[in-house]
Amino acid sequence: MLVLGIETSCDETAAAVLEDGDKLRSSIVASQVALHAEYGGVVPELASRRHLETILPVVEKALRDGGVTLGDLDGIAVTQGPGLVGSLLVGLSVAKAMAYSQRLPFVGINHLEGHIFAGFLQEPRPTYPFVALLVSGGHTALYHCPEPLYYRLLGRTRDDAAGEAFDKVAKLLGLGYPGGPIIERTAREGDPKAISFPVAQFSDGAADFSFSGLKTSVSLFVQKHRPLTPRLIADISASFQATVVKMLVRRTVRAALRERTRRILVSGGVAANRPLREALQVEAEDRGFEIFIPPPALCTDNAAMIATAGHARLLAGERADLTLNASADLKLAE
Ligand code: KG4
Ligand code: ZN
C-alpha cells in the first residue's frame, strides 16, 4: 500500500511517500525557520502564506523522489490538528482535492499520533503496550499506549511545553530561534552542574510537567549576572538543559514503572536533543527498559510520521469525507 503523507500544522511544509507502513520512499521537509527567525517565533499569518506557496512543489518532489505518480497511490493521510488553523487548512485542502480528483481514500491524522508513529520507522519496531513521551514545541505529555490507535493521557505540562522552554531561554540569552538546537550546541561548552535550577515537584504526585518556574529561575539568574560572558551563557545553557532532561527522564521512568511496562517511546522535536537521548539510554541500561527514539530528523515535524499513522488508520478501514475540517486544539486522549 502506497500512502502519501502531508503535514502543514506549524512551520514546516512536508510531504512523504510510504510503502507498506514502514518503507519510506521519500520525505521532504521545507522549513520556514529563516522566515520566522527575525520575529523570534512562528508568525501564523506568514506561516500559512508560505505553506500555500510551497505545498505543491513539496508534494510533487515527494512523489518524484518516491518514484511514484498520483495514480499509483492507495491513500492520503493529512494532519488535521492540533496546530495553527490557517496552516492546517492548506495541507487539508490539498489532500482533499487530491483525494477527490483521484478517488482515493484519505484520513485526517492527529499530529501527536504522528509523532508517536515516527517510532515505527526504524528497527527495532516498538511492540505494545508502551509509554510514550511526547516532547515538542507545542506539547509535552505522557501517554499509555496499550494497543495500536489507543491512547490514555498519563500526564502533561501544566504550563509551557519543553520545546517552548528551550525557545524562551534561548531568547533570554540572546541566542536566536529556534532555541533547542542552539541551546544544545551552546551547552557543549558549559558545565551542567554550574548552576542548580529547581525541578518542579507536585504534591499530588501527578505525572505532570512544569517548565515556567524553571524559565523564571533562569530569567532571574540572567538579570542578576548581567552582562553575561560567553562562559556564563554556556553554563546557563548546560544547567538549564540538564534540568529539563532530569525532569523529563524522571517523570517518564516513573510513569513506565507505574504502568508496569518496560517499553518507552520518545518523540517530538525535543527528542532530537542528544543529552536527553543519552540520559534515556543510560536509564534503559540501568533499569532494563527498551527505549525507542526515532532518528533526529524524524523527531522534528515531518510527513513520514503522518503517512505511517495514516497507513495504520487506512488499514483499519478508517475513511474521512470531504467535510473533514482542521481542528486547532484536537486532543489525542483525555
Ligand atoms: O515537533 P516539533 O518540530 O514541532 C512541534 O510540533 O512543536 O518541535 C519543535 C520544538 C522547538 O521548540 C525546538 O526548539 C525543539 O523542538 N527542538 C529541540 C531540539 N531540536 C528541536 N529542543 C532541544 N534540543 C534539540 N536538539
Ligand atoms: Zn510536532
Short mmCIF file of C-alpha atoms and ligand atoms in Angstrom, two decimals:
data_model
loop_
_atom_site.label_atom_id
_atom_site.label_comp_id
_atom_site.label_asym_id
_atom_site.label_seq_id
_atom_site.Cartn_x
_atom_site.Cartn_y
_atom_site.Cartn_z
CA MET A 1 0.00 0.00 0.00
CA LEU A 2 1.39 3.40 -1.04
CA VAL A 3 0.40 6.31 1.20
CA LEU A 4 1.11 10.00 0.65
CA GLY A 5 1.50 11.93 3.93
CA ILE A 6 1.03 15.69 4.17
CA GLU A 7 1.95 17.86 7.19
CA THR A 8 1.46 21.63 7.49
CA SER A 9 0.46 22.11 11.14
CA CYS A 10 3.11 24.67 12.09
CA ASP A 11 6.14 26.00 10.25
CA GLU A 12 7.29 23.01 8.18
CA THR A 13 5.70 22.19 4.83
CA ALA A 14 6.18 18.43 4.47
CA ALA A 15 5.18 15.53 2.24
CA ALA A 16 6.28 11.88 2.21
CA VAL A 17 5.58 8.65 0.35
CA LEU A 18 5.45 5.48 2.43
CA GLU A 19 5.17 1.91 1.20
CA ASP A 20 3.51 -0.82 3.29
CA GLY A 21 3.66 1.11 6.55
CA ASP A 22 7.41 1.15 7.13
CA LYS A 23 9.32 1.60 3.87
CA LEU A 24 9.97 5.28 3.44
CA ARG A 25 10.21 6.09 -0.29
CA SER A 26 10.66 9.84 0.21
CA SER A 27 10.35 12.50 2.90
CA ILE A 28 10.53 16.19 2.01
CA VAL A 29 10.54 18.91 4.67
CA ALA A 30 10.63 22.59 3.68
CA SER A 31 11.48 24.56 6.80
CA GLN A 32 10.25 28.13 7.35
CA VAL A 33 12.78 28.79 10.12
CA ALA A 34 14.52 31.62 8.22
CA LEU A 35 11.17 33.33 7.59
CA HIS A 36 10.20 33.43 11.29
CA ALA A 37 13.67 33.81 12.86
CA GLU A 38 13.66 37.62 12.87
CA TYR A 39 10.41 37.59 14.90
CA GLY A 40 11.77 35.07 17.43
CA GLY A 41 8.85 32.70 16.87
CA VAL A 42 6.30 31.48 14.32
CA VAL A 43 4.03 34.21 12.88
CA PRO A 44 0.81 32.34 11.95
CA GLU A 45 -0.19 34.62 9.07
CA LEU A 46 3.23 34.34 7.42
CA ALA A 47 3.28 30.58 8.00
CA SER A 48 0.02 29.88 6.18
CA ARG A 49 1.01 32.08 3.24
CA ARG A 50 4.34 30.29 2.91
CA HIS A 51 2.60 26.89 3.10
CA LEU A 52 0.39 27.99 0.17
CA GLU A 53 3.44 28.80 -1.95
CA THR A 54 5.37 25.66 -1.00
CA ILE A 55 2.87 22.83 -0.66
CA LEU A 56 2.52 21.82 -4.33
CA PRO A 57 6.25 21.80 -5.15
CA VAL A 58 6.87 19.82 -1.92
CA VAL A 59 4.19 17.22 -2.78
CA GLU A 60 5.48 16.96 -6.36
CA LYS A 61 9.03 16.42 -5.12
CA ALA A 62 7.91 13.77 -2.63
CA LEU A 63 6.13 11.88 -5.42
CA ARG A 64 9.07 12.27 -7.82
CA ASP A 65 11.70 11.24 -5.24
CA GLY A 66 9.48 8.33 -4.22
CA GLY A 67 9.32 7.18 -7.84
CA VAL A 68 5.51 7.29 -7.95
CA THR A 69 2.76 9.22 -9.70
CA LEU A 70 -0.54 10.31 -8.19
CA GLY A 71 -2.21 7.37 -9.90
CA ASP A 72 0.00 4.85 -8.04
CA LEU A 73 -1.20 5.98 -4.59
CA ASP A 74 -3.59 3.91 -2.47
CA GLY A 75 -4.42 6.62 0.05
CA ILE A 76 -3.61 10.01 1.55
CA ALA A 77 -3.01 10.97 5.18
CA VAL A 78 -3.04 14.58 6.28
CA THR A 79 -2.55 16.34 9.62
CA GLN A 80 -5.94 17.53 10.88
CA GLY A 81 -4.72 19.13 14.14
CA PRO A 82 -3.61 20.29 16.60
CA GLY A 83 -1.78 23.28 15.15
CA LEU A 84 -2.26 26.67 13.55
CA VAL A 85 -5.62 26.60 11.84
CA GLY A 86 -4.56 28.63 8.79
CA SER A 87 -1.56 26.35 8.27
CA LEU A 88 -3.55 23.14 8.79
CA LEU A 89 -6.14 24.25 6.22
CA VAL A 90 -3.53 24.44 3.46
CA GLY A 91 -2.49 20.79 3.79
CA LEU A 92 -6.05 19.67 4.38
CA SER A 93 -7.36 21.42 1.25
CA VAL A 94 -4.64 19.93 -0.94
CA ALA A 95 -5.25 16.44 0.49
CA LYS A 96 -9.00 16.73 -0.09
CA ALA A 97 -8.57 17.99 -3.65
CA MET A 98 -6.17 15.17 -4.50
CA ALA A 99 -8.36 12.54 -2.85
CA TYR A 100 -11.44 13.84 -4.66
CA SER A 101 -9.82 14.10 -8.08
CA GLN A 102 -8.10 10.69 -7.84
CA ARG A 103 -10.98 8.97 -6.00
CA LEU A 104 -8.55 7.99 -3.24
CA PRO A 105 -9.39 7.19 0.39
CA PHE A 106 -7.96 9.70 2.84
CA VAL A 107 -7.73 10.13 6.61
CA GLY A 108 -7.11 13.04 8.99
CA ILE A 109 -4.30 12.38 11.46
CA ASN A 110 -3.70 13.84 14.90
CA HIS A 111 -0.23 15.42 14.74
CA LEU A 112 0.63 13.93 18.16
CA GLU A 113 -0.27 10.43 16.99
CA GLY A 114 2.01 11.13 14.03
CA HIS A 115 4.93 11.86 16.38
CA ILE A 116 4.30 8.54 18.16
CA PHE A 117 4.22 6.64 14.85
CA ALA A 118 7.63 8.09 13.92
CA GLY A 119 8.92 5.49 16.39
CA PHE A 120 7.81 2.75 13.97
CA LEU A 121 10.02 3.96 11.13
CA GLN A 122 13.19 2.34 12.43
CA GLU A 123 14.31 -1.07 13.66
CA PRO A 124 13.65 -2.47 16.18
CA ARG A 125 9.99 -1.51 15.99
CA PRO A 126 8.14 -0.96 19.29
CA THR A 127 5.67 -3.57 20.47
CA TYR A 128 2.59 -2.72 22.53
CA PRO A 129 1.99 -1.81 25.29
CA PHE A 130 4.37 1.11 25.83
CA VAL A 131 4.55 4.52 27.45
CA ALA A 132 5.10 7.42 25.04
CA LEU A 133 6.77 10.69 25.98
CA LEU A 134 5.88 13.40 23.50
CA VAL A 135 8.11 16.47 23.76
CA SER A 136 7.75 19.20 21.19
CA GLY A 137 7.43 22.96 20.88
CA GLY A 138 3.69 22.90 21.49
CA HIS A 139 3.22 19.76 23.61
CA THR A 140 4.76 17.84 26.47
CA ALA A 141 2.78 14.81 27.58
CA LEU A 142 2.98 11.17 28.62
CA TYR A 143 0.61 8.58 27.15
CA HIS A 144 -0.05 4.94 27.83
CA CYS A 145 -0.43 3.11 24.52
CA PRO A 146 -2.00 -0.34 25.21
CA GLU A 147 -2.63 -1.29 21.57
CA PRO A 148 -2.48 0.36 18.14
CA LEU A 149 -4.55 3.58 17.87
CA TYR A 150 -5.50 3.75 21.58
CA TYR A 151 -4.05 6.36 23.94
CA ARG A 152 -4.54 7.24 27.57
CA LEU A 153 -3.17 10.51 28.92
CA LEU A 154 -0.93 9.96 31.97
CA GLY A 155 0.38 13.47 32.44
CA ARG A 156 1.02 16.71 30.62
CA THR A 157 2.63 20.07 31.13
CA ARG A 158 0.73 22.46 33.36
CA ASP A 159 2.27 25.49 31.64
CA ASP A 160 4.92 25.63 28.91
CA ALA A 161 5.95 22.80 26.61
CA ALA A 162 9.57 21.63 26.93
CA GLY A 163 10.48 22.95 23.45
CA GLU A 164 8.84 26.26 24.28
CA ALA A 165 11.07 26.49 27.38
CA PHE A 166 14.16 25.90 25.20
CA ASP A 167 12.94 28.60 22.80
CA LYS A 168 12.21 31.13 25.59
CA VAL A 169 15.52 30.57 27.40
CA ALA A 170 17.43 30.90 24.11
CA LYS A 171 15.67 34.24 23.58
CA LEU A 172 16.57 35.34 27.14
CA LEU A 173 20.22 34.53 26.43
CA GLY A 174 20.10 36.32 23.07
CA LEU A 175 20.92 33.09 21.20
CA GLY A 176 18.24 33.18 18.47
CA TYR A 177 15.48 30.90 17.21
CA PRO A 178 14.63 28.01 17.35
CA GLY A 179 16.16 27.59 20.78
CA GLY A 180 16.50 23.81 21.12
CA PRO A 181 19.36 23.13 18.72
CA ILE A 182 21.14 26.41 19.66
CA ILE A 183 20.97 25.69 23.41
CA GLU A 184 22.22 22.15 22.78
CA ARG A 185 25.20 23.48 20.82
CA THR A 186 25.98 26.28 23.32
CA ALA A 187 25.67 23.86 26.26
CA ARG A 188 28.55 21.73 24.91
CA GLU A 189 30.97 24.42 26.10
CA GLY A 190 29.33 24.73 29.53
CA ASP A 191 29.14 22.88 32.85
CA PRO A 192 25.72 21.26 33.50
CA LYS A 193 26.42 21.36 37.26
CA ALA A 194 27.47 25.04 37.36
CA ILE A 195 24.06 26.36 38.42
CA SER A 196 21.40 24.47 40.29
CA PHE A 197 17.95 25.29 38.87
CA PRO A 198 14.82 23.84 40.54
CA VAL A 199 12.97 20.75 39.21
CA ALA A 200 9.20 21.24 39.69
CA GLN A 201 7.53 18.74 42.01
CA PHE A 202 3.81 18.22 42.55
CA SER A 203 2.48 17.37 45.96
CA ASP A 204 -0.28 15.23 44.40
CA GLY A 205 2.36 13.01 42.73
CA ALA A 206 0.85 13.57 39.26
CA ALA A 207 2.85 12.61 36.18
CA ASP A 208 2.61 16.24 35.06
CA PHE A 209 5.40 18.58 33.96
CA SER A 210 6.02 22.25 34.61
CA PHE A 211 8.64 24.46 32.99
CA SER A 212 7.56 28.01 33.81
CA GLY A 213 9.26 28.04 37.25
CA LEU A 214 12.50 26.91 35.65
CA LYS A 215 12.19 29.62 32.99
CA THR A 216 11.63 32.25 35.72
CA SER A 217 14.69 30.99 37.65
CA VAL A 218 16.82 31.33 34.52
CA SER A 219 15.41 34.81 33.91
CA LEU A 220 16.19 35.95 37.49
CA PHE A 221 19.68 34.47 37.26
CA VAL A 222 20.29 36.32 33.99
CA GLN A 223 19.09 39.65 35.46
CA LYS A 224 21.39 39.23 38.45
CA HIS A 225 24.50 38.36 36.45
CA ARG A 226 24.34 40.86 33.60
CA PRO A 227 26.40 41.42 31.49
CA LEU A 228 26.72 37.73 30.62
CA THR A 229 30.05 36.36 29.47
CA PRO A 230 30.13 33.60 26.79
CA ARG A 231 31.34 31.25 29.56
CA LEU A 232 28.31 32.05 31.72
CA ILE A 233 25.91 31.74 28.76
CA ALA A 234 27.31 28.25 28.12
CA ASP A 235 26.97 27.31 31.82
CA ILE A 236 23.37 28.59 31.96
CA SER A 237 22.51 26.67 28.76
CA ALA A 238 24.09 23.46 30.06
CA SER A 239 22.49 23.74 33.52
CA PHE A 240 19.05 24.60 32.10
CA GLN A 241 19.24 21.70 29.62
CA ALA A 242 20.34 19.27 32.35
CA THR A 243 17.35 20.33 34.49
CA VAL A 244 14.87 19.79 31.64
CA VAL A 245 16.40 16.40 30.86
CA LYS A 246 16.23 15.39 34.53
CA MET A 247 12.54 16.31 34.76
CA LEU A 248 11.61 14.52 31.52
CA VAL A 249 13.53 11.36 32.36
CA ARG A 250 12.28 11.18 35.97
CA ARG A 251 8.60 11.53 35.09
CA THR A 252 8.84 9.13 32.19
CA VAL A 253 10.58 6.42 34.16
CA ARG A 254 8.08 6.80 36.99
CA ALA A 255 5.15 6.56 34.57
CA ALA A 256 6.55 3.42 32.93
CA LEU A 257 7.08 1.77 36.33
CA ARG A 258 3.53 2.68 37.37
CA GLU A 259 2.10 1.26 34.14
CA ARG A 260 4.23 -1.85 34.57
CA THR A 261 5.71 -1.61 31.11
CA ARG A 262 9.38 -1.80 30.22
CA ARG A 263 8.92 -0.10 26.85
CA ILE A 264 9.26 3.66 26.37
CA LEU A 265 8.86 5.57 23.12
CA VAL A 266 10.09 9.17 22.95
CA SER A 267 9.34 11.56 20.11
CA GLY A 268 8.73 15.22 19.13
CA GLY A 269 11.25 17.97 18.36
CA VAL A 270 12.93 17.93 21.79
CA ALA A 271 13.62 14.18 21.38
CA ALA A 272 16.27 15.27 18.86
CA ASN A 273 18.26 16.55 21.88
CA ARG A 274 21.41 14.44 22.29
CA PRO A 275 21.78 14.76 26.13
CA LEU A 276 18.11 13.69 26.53
CA ARG A 277 18.66 10.69 24.24
CA GLU A 278 21.80 9.72 26.15
CA ALA A 279 20.14 10.08 29.57
CA LEU A 280 17.29 7.84 28.42
CA GLN A 281 19.75 5.23 27.13
CA VAL A 282 21.59 5.21 30.48
CA GLU A 283 18.27 4.77 32.28
CA ALA A 284 17.35 1.99 29.86
CA GLU A 285 20.54 0.09 30.57
CA ASP A 286 20.30 0.59 34.34
CA ARG A 287 16.69 -0.49 34.64
CA GLY A 288 16.27 -2.87 31.72
CA PHE A 289 13.92 -0.64 29.72
CA GLU A 290 13.59 -0.79 25.97
CA ILE A 291 13.78 2.75 24.60
CA PHE A 292 12.53 3.69 21.13
CA ILE A 293 13.58 7.13 19.81
CA PRO A 294 13.35 7.96 16.10
CA PRO A 295 16.42 9.46 14.39
CA PRO A 296 16.52 13.26 14.98
CA ALA A 297 15.13 14.12 11.51
CA LEU A 298 12.00 12.08 12.28
CA CYS A 299 11.62 13.55 15.80
CA THR A 300 11.02 17.07 14.47
CA ASP A 301 7.98 17.76 12.29
CA ASN A 302 7.80 15.69 9.10
CA ALA A 303 5.23 13.97 6.90
CA ALA A 304 6.72 10.46 7.09
CA MET A 305 5.21 10.11 10.57
CA ILE A 306 1.82 11.27 9.27
CA ALA A 307 1.94 8.72 6.44
CA THR A 308 2.88 5.97 8.95
CA ALA A 309 -0.08 6.76 11.22
CA GLY A 310 -2.25 7.11 8.09
CA HIS A 311 -1.25 3.65 6.88
CA ALA A 312 -2.41 2.15 10.19
CA ARG A 313 -5.72 4.00 10.12
CA LEU A 314 -6.43 3.29 6.43
CA LEU A 315 -5.63 -0.38 7.07
CA ALA A 316 -8.10 -0.34 9.98
CA GLY A 317 -10.75 0.78 7.49
CA GLU A 318 -10.94 4.41 8.56
CA ARG A 319 -12.09 6.90 5.91
CA ALA A 320 -12.62 10.67 6.08
CA ASP A 321 -15.05 12.54 3.87
CA LEU A 322 -14.78 15.94 2.27
CA THR A 323 -16.38 17.65 5.29
CA LEU A 324 -13.24 16.92 7.37
CA ASN A 325 -12.17 20.18 8.99
CA ALA A 326 -8.98 21.46 10.65
CA SER A 327 -9.04 21.39 14.45
CA ALA A 328 -6.57 23.72 16.17
CA ASP A 329 -6.82 22.00 19.57
CA LEU A 330 -7.53 18.40 18.55
CA LYS A 331 -6.92 16.08 21.55
CA LEU A 332 -5.22 12.70 21.35
CA ALA A 333 -6.62 11.49 24.66
CA GLU A 334 -8.18 12.98 27.77
O1 KG4 B 1 7.96 18.60 16.99
P1 KG4 B 1 8.44 19.93 16.55
O2 KG4 B 1 9.30 20.02 15.32
O3 KG4 B 1 7.23 20.92 16.33
C1 KG4 B 1 6.10 20.91 17.18
O4 KG4 B 1 5.19 20.08 16.94
O5 KG4 B 1 6.13 21.73 18.14
O6 KG4 B 1 9.22 20.58 17.81
C2 KG4 B 1 9.83 21.84 17.74
C3 KG4 B 1 10.48 22.13 19.08
C4 KG4 B 1 11.05 23.54 19.19
O7 KG4 B 1 10.64 24.11 20.40
C5 KG4 B 1 12.57 23.30 19.19
O8 KG4 B 1 13.28 24.27 19.94
C6 KG4 B 1 12.66 21.93 19.82
O9 KG4 B 1 11.56 21.21 19.32
N1 KG4 B 1 13.91 21.25 19.44
C7 KG4 B 1 14.88 20.90 20.32
C8 KG4 B 1 15.93 20.34 19.56
N2 KG4 B 1 15.56 20.36 18.24
C9 KG4 B 1 14.32 20.91 18.19
N3 KG4 B 1 14.94 21.03 21.66
C10 KG4 B 1 16.06 20.60 22.27
N4 KG4 B 1 17.13 20.07 21.61
C11 KG4 B 1 17.11 19.93 20.26
N5 KG4 B 1 18.16 19.41 19.62
ZN ZN B 2 5.32 18.39 16.10
#
